[in-house]
């Protein structure tokens, strides 16, 4: 479908995010002419475009916002207007062609003059400036014209009339609104929609100035007063000025994407971002709205291609691809950083039937090896495939990225992404740690590395081939919320799931059924109870752990009768393992206190054919 006017009425489109924000982040000052970079630094502009294409954008806006003669003249480039605009189209078109799918190129047109000069330049001169720019964009081959960030309705109307008369191209007209719900010129969404309905506009919308919540409110108002397709491109919240030289935005990707989906659900046809948004935001938006239109399944959860072939991602990915039942064991990093002790345990567990080893996150404040380091050591010394647990607490996203790239370089291919819990210590033992991202953000980071993008959405020299796992918790108190969060992890790029240890299967069955449409393999973790005391502790003192009353009753009765609580707990765990074979794609046996014999019994139950 090559015609934008047809496409915007037939399907949901994702527009790109901020160009200026990305160019500023690359070191360009706030007071320079960014469109001129089309000539002086085209590689940088191309990189930004390509990053948005990789993120899933259906529309790329040219780096020509502010490329009118009056605005360029302020920086001494008025003589280059045609060359700058044509170069802007060429760079965007090159990125669009490399996408391997339909990506529209929109010619970005700002108000002809800045707000401060509005009263100094008459309507005829403004119209002449718009005409000159749109003719250059049309001549270079844009698919549509995007008139954006117009704060005054008279200027927007005159720009629409000028562009329509000069080119005949589809026009997306976007006004900007303040937090009060009016344009800087004082017009309401109804007034904007009513005025533009009389003009040759293909779509209209709102962009810039405000964040997702206020943009949604304006879009809802516009929807009430027009039948035209709508667009919504909010800023990433409010910025803060850093050291007087640049602005920073800190709006969470998931939050931004959640409101993009709400806009789409309320009838918006184009969702994207403006100031402060990055390829990371747009990738989250594309994932969040992918299931709202069947024509977008090529970028949806179920149809997302793996970053690498299963054999490149390790044996676990290949086992899943072949439909085999996986039997794995989980061990914790030993205290004191003694790697040989862990290697001996891994060797014994492998001999008892474990196909691979999950190294859990470090726990407690004592010295111990990191999960990724120990996983690499076991692969090298024991020769068994490992899964490394990566946690986000007390790590910046840059540190996480560096750790992941290093682990991949040394051979780690399978990781489980967790938020993690800081150790209890100090005068305030329950104080939180520091998180820049949670597990969903970590999954998104790893998926980006697999696609060859860093945490800022910029291209890397190479791609990683991680097989990405995430945790889910059937024992959560709010199972609906847990399923929603698990879906968010899958949407971010998780390719398999591992449950928290389960002590009953009712909620697990329900969770598996609810997630069946995702097509993601699930490993069920089983940890044998040591007796009634532990079961009671978990049931009453540990949040989001479900231990059924029948289990508590059985353990209490058997212990009163003189039976060994550990043996009863192991028997109950074996029964869970046997029943779990029909529910999941594999079992993860938690090895506790180096009890290899107990682990061997559960591994045997996992490898016994049912019935």
C-alpha positions as a Python dict, from the first residue, in 0.01 Angstrom:
ca = {
    (1, 'X'): (0, 0, 0),
    (2, 'X'): (192, 300, -130),
    (3, 'X'): (-66, 576, -91),
    (4, 'X'): (-58, 744, 249),
    (5, 'X'): (-413, 879, 225),
    (6, 'X'): (-542, 525, 178),
    (7, 'X'): (-314, 370, 438),
    (8, 'X'): (-407, 610, 718),
    (9, 'X'): (-775, 520, 676),
    (10, 'X'): (-711, 147, 655),
    (11, 'X'): (-468, 76, 937),
    (12, 'X'): (-291, 205, 1243),
    (13, 'X'): (42, 374, 1171),
    (14, 'X'): (336, 440, 1402),
    (15, 'X'): (527, 762, 1343),
    (16, 'X'): (884, 815, 1452),
    (17, 'X'): (996, 1015, 1755),
    (18, 'X'): (1214, 1317, 1811),
    (19, 'X'): (1491, 1402, 1567),
    (20, 'X'): (1614, 1709, 1753),
    (21, 'X'): (1645, 1523, 2083),
    (22, 'X'): (1864, 1259, 1922),
    (23, 'X'): (2080, 1514, 1745),
    (24, 'X'): (2124, 1714, 2067),
    (25, 'X'): (2217, 1392, 2250),
    (26, 'X'): (2487, 1337, 1988),
    (27, 'X'): (2652, 1663, 2093),
    (28, 'X'): (2490, 1930, 1879),
    (29, 'X'): (2413, 2250, 2068),
    (30, 'X'): (2064, 2386, 2128),
    (31, 'X'): (2128, 2701, 1929),
    (32, 'X'): (2248, 2555, 1600),
    (33, 'X'): (2047, 2483, 1284),
    (34, 'X'): (1967, 2115, 1302),
    (35, 'X'): (1836, 2086, 941),
    (36, 'X'): (2179, 2197, 816),
    (37, 'X'): (2317, 1867, 952),
    (38, 'X'): (2157, 1708, 645),
    (39, 'X'): (2455, 1853, 461),
    (40, 'X'): (2732, 1872, 721),
    (41, 'X'): (2668, 1541, 904),
    (42, 'X'): (2436, 1323, 694),
    (43, 'X'): (2561, 1000, 854),
    (44, 'X'): (2432, 1110, 1194),
    (45, 'X'): (2090, 1199, 1054),
    (46, 'X'): (2077, 866, 866),
    (47, 'X'): (2160, 677, 1185),
    (48, 'X'): (1866, 837, 1365),
    (49, 'X'): (1629, 754, 1080),
    (50, 'X'): (1750, 394, 1065),
    (51, 'X'): (1709, 357, 1439),
    (52, 'X'): (1344, 461, 1412),
    (53, 'X'): (1288, 221, 1123),
    (54, 'X'): (1438, -59, 1333),
    (55, 'X'): (1206, 42, 1618),
    (56, 'X'): (901, -17, 1398),
    (57, 'X'): (808, 327, 1265),
    (58, 'X'): (577, 338, 963),
    (59, 'X'): (637, 710, 904),
    (60, 'X'): (972, 891, 905),
    (61, 'X'): (973, 1269, 929),
    (62, 'X'): (1250, 1449, 743),
    (63, 'X'): (1504, 1651, 939),
    (64, 'X'): (1357, 1972, 799),
    (65, 'X'): (1167, 2117, 1094),
    (66, 'X'): (1275, 2481, 1081),
    (67, 'X'): (1411, 2453, 725),
    (68, 'X'): (1216, 2753, 595),
    (69, 'X'): (1403, 3052, 456),
    (70, 'X'): (1333, 3284, 756),
    (71, 'X'): (1443, 3024, 1012),
    (72, 'X'): (1752, 2919, 819),
    (73, 'X'): (1845, 3285, 771),
    (74, 'X'): (1880, 3321, 1148),
    (75, 'X'): (2177, 3081, 1121),
    (76, 'X'): (2316, 3209, 792),
    (77, 'X'): (2189, 2925, 572),
    (78, 'X'): (1905, 3089, 377),
    (79, 'X'): (2089, 3033, 50),
    (80, 'X'): (2086, 2656, 107),
    (81, 'X'): (1713, 2606, 159),
    (82, 'X'): (1653, 2387, -146),
    (83, 'X'): (1964, 2178, -90),
    (84, 'X'): (1893, 2127, 283),
    (85, 'X'): (1532, 2016, 225),
    (86, 'X'): (1618, 1786, -64),
    (87, 'X'): (1900, 1629, 138),
    (88, 'X'): (1658, 1577, 426),
    (89, 'X'): (1420, 1383, 201),
    (90, 'X'): (1702, 1181, 49),
    (91, 'X'): (1832, 1066, 388),
    (92, 'X'): (1486, 965, 513),
    (93, 'X'): (1406, 788, 185),
    (94, 'X'): (1728, 586, 202),
    (95, 'X'): (1639, 463, 551),
    (96, 'X'): (1283, 384, 441),
    (97, 'X'): (1403, 178, 145),
    (98, 'X'): (1626, -33, 370),
    (99, 'X'): (1328, -129, 588),
    (100, 'X'): (1203, -404, 358),
    (101, 'X'): (844, -288, 419),
    (102, 'X'): (632, 17, 346),
    (103, 'X'): (763, 320, 535),
    (104, 'X'): (625, 660, 441),
    (105, 'X'): (844, 971, 429),
    (106, 'X'): (676, 1283, 565),
    (107, 'X'): (818, 1624, 490),
    (108, 'X'): (839, 1806, 823),
    (109, 'X'): (728, 2171, 804),
    (110, 'X'): (730, 2401, 1107),
    (111, 'X'): (565, 2743, 1131),
    (112, 'X'): (759, 2962, 888),
    (113, 'X'): (891, 3184, 1165),
    (114, 'X'): (950, 3138, 1536),
    (115, 'X'): (686, 3256, 1782),
    (116, 'X'): (898, 3555, 1879),
    (117, 'X'): (901, 3683, 1518),
    (118, 'X'): (537, 3608, 1441),
    (119, 'X'): (424, 3969, 1471),
    (120, 'X'): (720, 4092, 1265),
    (121, 'X'): (645, 3883, 955),
    (122, 'X'): (319, 3922, 765),
    (123, 'X'): (91, 3643, 647),
    (124, 'X'): (197, 3682, 282),
    (125, 'X'): (566, 3643, 369),
    (126, 'X'): (493, 3344, 590),
    (127, 'X'): (295, 3180, 312),
    (128, 'X'): (576, 3244, 64),
    (129, 'X'): (825, 3077, 297),
    (130, 'X'): (601, 2773, 340),
    (131, 'X'): (547, 2749, -36),
    (132, 'X'): (919, 2757, -106),
    (133, 'X'): (989, 2480, 145),
    (134, 'X'): (703, 2247, 50),
    (135, 'X'): (790, 2274, -319),
    (136, 'X'): (1145, 2161, -238),
    (137, 'X'): (1013, 1872, -30),
    (138, 'X'): (763, 1769, -295),
    (139, 'X'): (1026, 1788, -569),
    (140, 'X'): (1250, 1554, -364),
    (141, 'X'): (971, 1296, -339),
    (142, 'X'): (802, 1298, 3),
    (143, 'X'): (487, 1089, 44),
    (144, 'X'): (308, 1350, 253),
    (145, 'X'): (359, 1688, 415),
    (146, 'X'): (351, 1711, 795),
    (147, 'X'): (273, 2057, 926),
    (148, 'X'): (370, 2027, 1291),
    (149, 'X'): (377, 2224, 1615),
    (150, 'X'): (155, 2509, 1494),
    (151, 'X'): (40, 2711, 1794),
    (152, 'X'): (-178, 2959, 1606),
    (153, 'X'): (-475, 2844, 1404),
    (154, 'X'): (-447, 3121, 1144),
    (155, 'X'): (-88, 3017, 1064),
    (156, 'X'): (-185, 2651, 1040),
    (157, 'X'): (-476, 2729, 811),
    (158, 'X'): (-266, 2946, 582),
    (159, 'X'): (8, 2679, 572),
    (160, 'X'): (-248, 2412, 476),
    (161, 'X'): (-390, 2631, 199),
    (162, 'X'): (-44, 2710, 68),
    (163, 'X'): (77, 2348, 76),
    (164, 'X'): (-239, 2209, -83),
    (165, 'X'): (-230, 2465, -363),
    (166, 'X'): (142, 2422, -429),
    (167, 'X'): (173, 2043, -424),
    (168, 'X'): (-147, 1840, -401),
    (169, 'X'): (27, 1603, -160),
    (170, 'X'): (-156, 1447, 140),
    (171, 'X'): (-133, 1681, 439),
    (172, 'X'): (-114, 1590, 808),
    (173, 'X'): (-187, 1911, 1001),
    (174, 'X'): (-82, 1910, 1367),
    (175, 'X'): (-154, 2180, 1620),
    (176, 'X'): (15, 2205, 1957),
    (177, 'X'): (-179, 2256, 2280),
    (178, 'X'): (-82, 2374, 2627),
    (179, 'X'): (-163, 2195, 2953),
    (180, 'X'): (-487, 2399, 2966),
    (181, 'X'): (-612, 2223, 2653),
    (182, 'X'): (-585, 2523, 2421),
    (183, 'X'): (-332, 2624, 2160),
    (184, 'X'): (-89, 2903, 2255),
    (185, 'X'): (-316, 3119, 2040),
    (186, 'X'): (-613, 3030, 2261),
    (187, 'X'): (-808, 2794, 2032),
    (188, 'X'): (-982, 2482, 2161),
    (189, 'X'): (-959, 2140, 1995),
    (190, 'X'): (-1314, 2192, 1867),
    (191, 'X'): (-1218, 2518, 1700),
    (192, 'X'): (-912, 2361, 1540),
    (193, 'X'): (-1108, 2060, 1415),
    (194, 'X'): (-1389, 2276, 1280),
    (195, 'X'): (-1156, 2513, 1095),
    (196, 'X'): (-947, 2236, 936),
    (197, 'X'): (-1256, 2042, 830),
    (198, 'X'): (-1314, 2312, 565),
    (199, 'X'): (-962, 2266, 420),
    (200, 'X'): (-787, 2003, 208),
    (201, 'X'): (-644, 1803, 499),
    (202, 'X'): (-587, 1426, 493),
    (203, 'X'): (-541, 1393, 869),
    (204, 'X'): (-511, 1623, 1168),
    (205, 'X'): (-369, 1590, 1512),
    (206, 'X'): (-177, 1711, 1814),
    (207, 'X'): (197, 1714, 1879),
    (208, 'X'): (459, 1860, 2114),
    (209, 'X'): (435, 2087, 2423),
    (210, 'X'): (259, 1840, 2656),
    (211, 'X'): (307, 1478, 2761),
    (212, 'X'): (98, 1165, 2705),
    (213, 'X'): (-191, 1236, 2944),
    (214, 'X'): (-272, 1582, 2813),
    (215, 'X'): (-221, 1470, 2454),
    (216, 'X'): (-475, 1192, 2504),
    (217, 'X'): (-725, 1443, 2644),
    (218, 'X'): (-682, 1670, 2339),
    (219, 'X'): (-709, 1375, 2100),
    (220, 'X'): (-1037, 1273, 2264),
    (221, 'X'): (-1170, 1625, 2212),
    (222, 'X'): (-1061, 1628, 1847),
    (223, 'X'): (-1228, 1290, 1792),
    (224, 'X'): (-1564, 1433, 1900),
    (225, 'X'): (-1550, 1705, 1634),
    (226, 'X'): (-1402, 1543, 1324),
    (227, 'X'): (-1420, 1226, 1118),
    (228, 'X'): (-1072, 1278, 977),
    (229, 'X'): (-793, 1038, 1079),
    (230, 'X'): (-612, 1168, 1387),
    (231, 'X'): (-251, 1173, 1499),
    (232, 'X'): (-104, 1204, 1848),
    (233, 'X'): (265, 1272, 1911),
    (234, 'X'): (329, 1385, 2269),
    (235, 'X'): (652, 1491, 2428),
    (236, 'X'): (824, 1256, 2670),
    (237, 'X'): (691, 1454, 2967),
    (238, 'X'): (863, 1768, 3091),
    (239, 'X'): (1235, 1829, 3035),
    (240, 'X'): (1502, 1946, 3271),
    (241, 'X'): (1798, 2153, 3167),
    (242, 'X'): (2132, 1987, 3240),
    (243, 'X'): (2430, 2207, 3314),
    (244, 'X'): (2274, 2486, 3110),
    (245, 'X'): (2366, 2319, 2780),
    (246, 'X'): (2099, 2061, 2697),
    (247, 'X'): (1760, 1926, 2797),
    (248, 'X'): (1690, 1578, 2930),
    (249, 'X'): (1364, 1386, 2942),
    (250, 'X'): (1314, 1086, 3169),
    (251, 'X'): (968, 952, 3082),
    (252, 'X'): (939, 575, 3113),
    (253, 'X'): (895, 384, 2784),
    (254, 'X'): (616, 163, 2918),
    (255, 'X'): (417, 461, 3046),
    (256, 'X'): (455, 639, 2715),
    (257, 'X'): (350, 330, 2521),
    (258, 'X'): (51, 271, 2747),
    (259, 'X'): (-91, 610, 2655),
    (260, 'X'): (-14, 555, 2287),
    (261, 'X'): (-230, 245, 2304),
    (262, 'X'): (-506, 439, 2479),
    (263, 'X'): (-494, 696, 2200),
    (264, 'X'): (-523, 421, 1940),
    (265, 'X'): (-812, 260, 2128),
    (266, 'X'): (-994, 594, 2119),
    (267, 'X'): (-968, 626, 1745),
    (268, 'X'): (-626, 781, 1677),
    (269, 'X'): (-479, 653, 1350),
    (270, 'X'): (-117, 770, 1390),
    (271, 'X'): (75, 738, 1717),
    (272, 'X'): (432, 851, 1768),
    (273, 'X'): (644, 1089, 1970),
    (274, 'X'): (781, 1440, 1974),
    (275, 'X'): (1044, 1611, 2192),
    (276, 'X'): (1232, 1382, 2427),
    (277, 'X'): (1120, 1058, 2263),
    (278, 'X'): (1375, 809, 2135),
    (279, 'X'): (1376, 488, 1931),
    (280, 'X'): (1322, 310, 2262),
    (281, 'X'): (991, 491, 2312),
    (282, 'X'): (880, 416, 1956),
    (283, 'X'): (973, 49, 1986),
    (284, 'X'): (759, 30, 2300),
    (285, 'X'): (473, 204, 2118),
    (286, 'X'): (493, -33, 1820),
    (287, 'X'): (479, -332, 2054),
    (288, 'X'): (196, -186, 2261),
    (289, 'X'): (-35, -126, 1964),
    (290, 'X'): (67, -419, 1745),
    (291, 'X'): (-236, -632, 1828),
    (292, 'X'): (-486, -355, 1756),
    (293, 'X'): (-470, -418, 1383),
    (294, 'X'): (-420, -755, 1210),
    (295, 'X'): (-215, -590, 937),
    (296, 'X'): (53, -512, 1196),
    (297, 'X'): (118, -870, 1307),
    (298, 'X'): (456, -866, 1134),
    (299, 'X'): (574, -653, 1427),
    (300, 'X'): (343, -801, 1687),
    (301, 'X'): (432, -1028, 1975),
    (302, 'X'): (344, -1359, 1813),
    (303, 'X'): (512, -1289, 1481),
    (304, 'X'): (831, -1123, 1608),
    (305, 'X'): (1119, -1311, 1449),
    (306, 'X'): (1392, -1435, 1682),
    (307, 'X'): (1712, -1233, 1683),
    (308, 'X'): (1905, -1542, 1579),
    (309, 'X'): (1844, -1900, 1479),
    (310, 'X'): (1785, -2136, 1776),
    (311, 'X'): (2119, -2309, 1726),
    (312, 'X'): (2293, -1971, 1755),
    (313, 'X'): (2109, -1891, 2078),
    (314, 'X'): (2209, -2211, 2255),
    (315, 'X'): (2073, -2555, 2333),
    (316, 'X'): (1771, -2436, 2529),
    (317, 'X'): (1635, -2241, 2233),
    (318, 'X'): (1691, -2543, 2010),
    (319, 'X'): (1517, -2778, 2255),
    (320, 'X'): (1215, -2550, 2260),
    (321, 'X'): (1218, -2523, 1880),
    (322, 'X'): (1221, -2904, 1851),
    (323, 'X'): (940, -2942, 2102),
    (324, 'X'): (1141, -3134, 2360),
    (325, 'X'): (1064, -3137, 2733),
    (326, 'X'): (1341, -2954, 2919),
    (327, 'X'): (1481, -3074, 3251),
    (328, 'X'): (1697, -2817, 3426),
    (329, 'X'): (1836, -2746, 3772),
    (330, 'X'): (1886, -2419, 3957),
    (331, 'X'): (2184, -2354, 4183),
    (332, 'X'): (2279, -2044, 4379),
    (333, 'X'): (2624, -1881, 4374),
    (334, 'X'): (2819, -2018, 4674),
    (335, 'X'): (2913, -1793, 4961),
    (336, 'X'): (3264, -1656, 4963),
    (337, 'X'): (3308, -1676, 4586),
    (338, 'X'): (3431, -2038, 4578),
    (339, 'X'): (3373, -2135, 4217),
    (340, 'X'): (3508, -2492, 4253),
    (341, 'X'): (3232, -2576, 4499),
    (342, 'X'): (2970, -2472, 4244),
    (343, 'X'): (3146, -2669, 3971),
    (344, 'X'): (3134, -2986, 4182),
    (345, 'X'): (2764, -2936, 4248),
    (346, 'X'): (2691, -2872, 3880),
    (347, 'X'): (2880, -3186, 3782),
    (348, 'X'): (2680, -3400, 4025),
    (349, 'X'): (2348, -3250, 3916),
    (350, 'X'): (2430, -3306, 3552),
    (351, 'X'): (2512, -3670, 3625),
    (352, 'X'): (2170, -3705, 3791),
    (353, 'X'): (1982, -3588, 3482),
    (354, 'X'): (1993, -3208, 3451),
    (355, 'X'): (2032, -3093, 3092),
    (356, 'X'): (2131, -2742, 3185),
    (357, 'X'): (2194, -2525, 3491),
    (358, 'X'): (2028, -2198, 3584),
    (359, 'X'): (2252, -1986, 3806),
    (360, 'X'): (2020, -1781, 4026),
    (361, 'X'): (2082, -1423, 4132),
    (362, 'X'): (2320, -1358, 4418),
    (363, 'X'): (2140, -1330, 4752),
    (364, 'X'): (2239, -1162, 5073),
    (365, 'X'): (2508, -908, 5143),
    (366, 'X'): (2799, -1153, 5171),
    (367, 'X'): (3071, -1183, 4910),
    (368, 'X'): (2974, -1414, 4623),
    (369, 'X'): (3026, -1458, 4252),
    (370, 'X'): (2797, -1285, 4008),
    (371, 'X'): (2553, -1507, 3823),
    (372, 'X'): (2696, -1427, 3481),
    (373, 'X'): (3055, -1494, 3591),
    (374, 'X'): (2963, -1824, 3754),
    (375, 'X'): (2754, -1931, 3453),
    (376, 'X'): (3051, -1873, 3223),
    (377, 'X'): (3279, -2064, 3463),
    (378, 'X'): (3048, -2366, 3470),
    (379, 'X'): (3021, -2372, 3093),
    (380, 'X'): (3398, -2371, 3066),
    (381, 'X'): (3489, -2609, 3351),
    (382, 'X'): (3195, -2850, 3358),
    (383, 'X'): (3089, -2831, 2994),
    (384, 'X'): (2720, -2791, 3075),
    (385, 'X'): (2495, -2530, 2922),
    (386, 'X'): (2400, -2255, 3166),
    (387, 'X'): (2142, -1982, 3204),
    (388, 'X'): (2262, -1664, 3373),
    (389, 'X'): (2030, -1454, 3587),
    (390, 'X'): (2072, -1081, 3527),
    (391, 'X'): (1921, -838, 3779),
    (392, 'X'): (1878, -463, 3752),
    (393, 'X'): (1900, -342, 4111),
    (394, 'X'): (2176, -92, 4186),
    (395, 'X'): (2295, -93, 3823),
    (396, 'X'): (2266, 180, 3564),
    (397, 'X'): (2143, 83, 3222),
    (398, 'X'): (2491, 157, 3086),
    (399, 'X'): (2643, -89, 3334),
    (400, 'X'): (2386, -355, 3244),
    (401, 'X'): (2458, -303, 2877),
    (402, 'X'): (2833, -336, 2929),
    (403, 'X'): (2790, -651, 3140),
    (404, 'X'): (2565, -811, 2880),
    (405, 'X'): (2796, -733, 2589),
    (406, 'X'): (3090, -872, 2787),
    (407, 'X'): (2902, -1189, 2882),
    (408, 'X'): (2800, -1245, 2522),
    (409, 'X'): (3156, -1198, 2400),
    (410, 'X'): (3268, -1478, 2634),
    (411, 'X'): (2993, -1718, 2532),
    (412, 'X'): (2679, -1656, 2737),
    (413, 'X'): (2373, -1709, 2519),
    (414, 'X'): (2079, -1760, 2757),
    (415, 'X'): (1979, -1506, 3021),
    (416, 'X'): (1684, -1460, 3256),
    (417, 'X'): (1597, -1096, 3321),
    (418, 'X'): (1484, -1005, 3674),
    (419, 'X'): (1440, -683, 3867),
    (420, 'X'): (1599, -844, 4172),
    (421, 'X'): (1602, -753, 4540),
    (422, 'X'): (1879, -569, 4725),
    (423, 'X'): (2017, -741, 5035),
    (424, 'X'): (1879, -637, 5372),
    (425, 'X'): (2141, -435, 5554),
    (426, 'X'): (2205, -109, 5739),
    (427, 'X'): (1992, 99, 5976),
    (428, 'X'): (1697, 78, 5736),
    (429, 'X'): (1712, -284, 5620),
    (430, 'X'): (1402, -266, 5403),
    (431, 'X'): (1506, 44, 5210),
    (432, 'X'): (1484, 0, 4834),
    (433, 'X'): (1785, -23, 4609),
    (434, 'X'): (1834, 188, 4300),
    (435, 'X'): (1681, 87, 3969),
    (436, 'X'): (1710, 267, 3637),
    (437, 'X'): (1507, -8, 3471),
    (438, 'X'): (1305, -303, 3596),
    (439, 'X'): (1283, -650, 3445),
    (440, 'X'): (1065, -529, 3155),
    (441, 'X'): (1318, -260, 3072),
    (442, 'X'): (1600, -514, 3096),
    (443, 'X'): (1422, -749, 2855),
    (444, 'X'): (1379, -456, 2618),
    (445, 'X'): (1750, -372, 2649),
    (446, 'X'): (1858, -729, 2566),
    (447, 'X'): (1613, -748, 2275),
    (448, 'X'): (1760, -424, 2145),
    (449, 'X'): (2113, -566, 2163),
    (450, 'X'): (1986, -867, 1966),
    (451, 'X'): (1859, -626, 1701),
    (452, 'X'): (2191, -441, 1695),
    (453, 'X'): (2080, -135, 1893),
    (454, 'X'): (2220, 13, 2212),
    (455, 'X'): (2015, 147, 2503),
    (456, 'X'): (1967, 480, 2323),
    (457, 'X'): (1838, 309, 2010),
    (458, 'X'): (2154, 373, 1808),
    (459, 'X'): (2305, 105, 1586),
    (460, 'X'): (2581, -124, 1716),
    (461, 'X'): (2863, -269, 1510),
    (462, 'X'): (2720, -617, 1565),
    (463, 'X'): (2416, -797, 1701),
    (464, 'X'): (2402, -1026, 2003),
    (465, 'X'): (2217, -1359, 1994),
    (466, 'X'): (2076, -1390, 2345),
    (467, 'X'): (1789, -1625, 2418),
    (468, 'X'): (1584, -1405, 2652),
    (469, 'X'): (1396, -1538, 2953),
    (470, 'X'): (1184, -1373, 3220),
    (471, 'X'): (1017, -1478, 3544),
    (472, 'X'): (645, -1511, 3609),
    (473, 'X'): (473, -1588, 3938),
    (474, 'X'): (160, -1808, 3945),
    (475, 'X'): (152, -1758, 4323),
    (476, 'X'): (104, -1381, 4301),
    (477, 'X'): (-179, -1240, 4508),
    (478, 'X'): (-314, -1045, 4208),
    (479, 'X'): (-287, -1300, 3928),
    (480, 'X'): (-451, -1070, 3672),
    (481, 'X'): (-187, -804, 3734),
    (482, 'X'): (86, -1069, 3716),
    (483, 'X'): (-42, -1191, 3378),
    (484, 'X'): (-55, -834, 3249),
    (485, 'X'): (304, -777, 3361),
    (486, 'X'): (412, -1108, 3207),
    (487, 'X'): (254, -1003, 2878),
    (488, 'X'): (453, -680, 2901),
    (489, 'X'): (774, -882, 2934),
    (490, 'X'): (680, -1087, 2628),
    (491, 'X'): (594, -774, 2432),
    (492, 'X'): (935, -632, 2528),
    (493, 'X'): (1108, -939, 2382),
    (494, 'X'): (1103, -1229, 2633),
    (495, 'X'): (1124, -1561, 2444),
    (496, 'X'): (1063, -1802, 2732),
    (497, 'X'): (933, -1788, 3090),
    (498, 'X'): (1040, -1948, 3417),
    (499, 'X'): (794, -1950, 3705),
    (500, 'X'): (879, -1870, 4062),
    (501, 'X'): (874, -2192, 4269),
    (502, 'X'): (520, -2332, 4274),
    (503, 'X'): (357, -2531, 4556),
    (504, 'X'): (21, -2596, 4384),
    (505, 'X'): (-90, -2611, 4021),
    (506, 'X'): (-435, -2450, 4012),
    (507, 'X'): (-312, -2096, 3945),
    (508, 'X'): (-38, -2233, 3719),
    (509, 'X'): (-301, -2402, 3499),
    (510, 'X'): (-494, -2079, 3476),
    (511, 'X'): (-184, -1875, 3396),
    (512, 'X'): (-72, -2120, 3127),
    (513, 'X'): (-418, -2104, 2969),
    (514, 'X'): (-422, -1723, 2978),
    (515, 'X'): (-78, -1701, 2816),
    (516, 'X'): (-136, -1974, 2557),
    (517, 'X'): (-193, -1717, 2281),
    (518, 'X'): (159, -1580, 2331),
    (519, 'X'): (328, -1900, 2211),
    (520, 'X'): (609, -1864, 2468),
    (521, 'X'): (758, -2178, 2634),
    (522, 'X'): (725, -2204, 3013),
    (523, 'X'): (952, -2382, 3260),
    (524, 'X'): (793, -2466, 3596),
    (525, 'X'): (1021, -2420, 3895),
    (526, 'X'): (977, -2663, 4184),
    (527, 'X'): (1154, -2627, 4518),
    (528, 'X'): (1101, -2900, 4784),
    (529, 'X'): (979, -2778, 5122),
    (530, 'X'): (1194, -2868, 5421),
    (531, 'X'): (896, -2910, 5651),
    (532, 'X'): (592, -2745, 5810),
    (533, 'X'): (787, -2452, 5954),
    (534, 'X'): (914, -2342, 5614),
    (535, 'X'): (575, -2396, 5451),
    (536, 'X'): (403, -2187, 5719),
    (537, 'X'): (667, -1916, 5690),
    (538, 'X'): (621, -1894, 5312),
    (539, 'X'): (243, -1897, 5340),
    (540, 'X'): (214, -1620, 5598),
    (541, 'X'): (530, -1410, 5589),
    (542, 'X'): (649, -1402, 5228),
    (543, 'X'): (447, -1192, 4982),
    (544, 'X'): (316, -1348, 4662),
    (545, 'X'): (377, -1711, 4759),
    (546, 'X'): (81, -1949, 4760),
    (547, 'X'): (108, -2262, 4973),
    (548, 'X'): (-228, -2446, 4979),
    (549, 'X'): (-391, -2532, 5310),
    (550, 'X'): (-384, -2900, 5211),
    (551, 'X'): (-4, -2889, 5195),
    (552, 'X'): (20, -2717, 5532),
    (553, 'X'): (-220, -2971, 5683),
    (554, 'X'): (-36, -3270, 5537),
    (555, 'X'): (301, -3150, 5662),
    (556, 'X'): (164, -3072, 6009),
    (557, 'X'): (-9, -3410, 6045),
    (558, 'X'): (287, -3612, 5915),
    (559, 'X'): (535, -3432, 6137),
    (560, 'X'): (310, -3487, 6441),
    (561, 'X'): (308, -3854, 6346),
    (562, 'X'): (687, -3857, 6354),
    (563, 'X'): (757, -3845, 5982),
    (564, 'X'): (1049, -3646, 5849),
    (565, 'X'): (916, -3314, 5722),
    (566, 'X'): (1188, -3295, 5458),
    (567, 'X'): (1087, -3631, 5317),
    (568, 'X'): (721, -3532, 5304),
    (569, 'X'): (810, -3207, 5132),
    (570, 'X'): (1014, -3397, 4876),
    (571, 'X'): (724, -3638, 4811),
    (572, 'X'): (486, -3346, 4753),
    (573, 'X'): (739, -3179, 4521),
    (574, 'X'): (780, -3501, 4321),
    (575, 'X'): (405, -3518, 4267),
    (576, 'X'): (407, -3155, 4146),
    (577, 'X'): (686, -3232, 3900),
    (578, 'X'): (502, -3530, 3757),
    (579, 'X'): (181, -3331, 3713),
    (580, 'X'): (363, -3033, 3567),
    (581, 'X'): (482, -3239, 3271),
    (582, 'X'): (140, -3205, 3109),
    (583, 'X'): (123, -2829, 3169),
    (584, 'X'): (455, -2683, 3069),
    (585, 'X'): (752, -2715, 2836),
    (586, 'X'): (996, -2813, 3106),
    (587, 'X'): (1077, -2833, 3476),
    (588, 'X'): (1338, -2644, 3675),
    (589, 'X'): (1441, -2823, 3993),
    (590, 'X'): (1577, -2593, 4264),
    (591, 'X'): (1879, -2754, 4431),
    (592, 'X'): (1868, -2663, 4799),
    (593, 'X'): (2157, -2675, 5044),
    (594, 'X'): (2358, -2892, 4806),
    (595, 'X'): (2107, -3174, 4855),
    (596, 'X'): (2190, -3361, 4534),
    (597, 'X'): (1994, -3671, 4636),
    (598, 'X'): (1672, -3470, 4672),
    (599, 'X'): (1740, -3297, 4341),
    (600, 'X'): (1803, -3634, 4176),
    (601, 'X'): (1462, -3761, 4287),
    (602, 'X'): (1287, -3461, 4135),
    (603, 'X'): (1494, -3482, 3817),
    (604, 'X'): (1396, -3846, 3786),
    (605, 'X'): (1029, -3753, 3823),
    (606, 'X'): (1074, -3492, 3550),
    (607, 'X'): (1224, -3742, 3307),
    (608, 'X'): (966, -4015, 3366),
    (609, 'X'): (711, -4035, 3088),
    (610, 'X'): (356, -3966, 3210),
    (611, 'X'): (91, -4237, 3228),
}
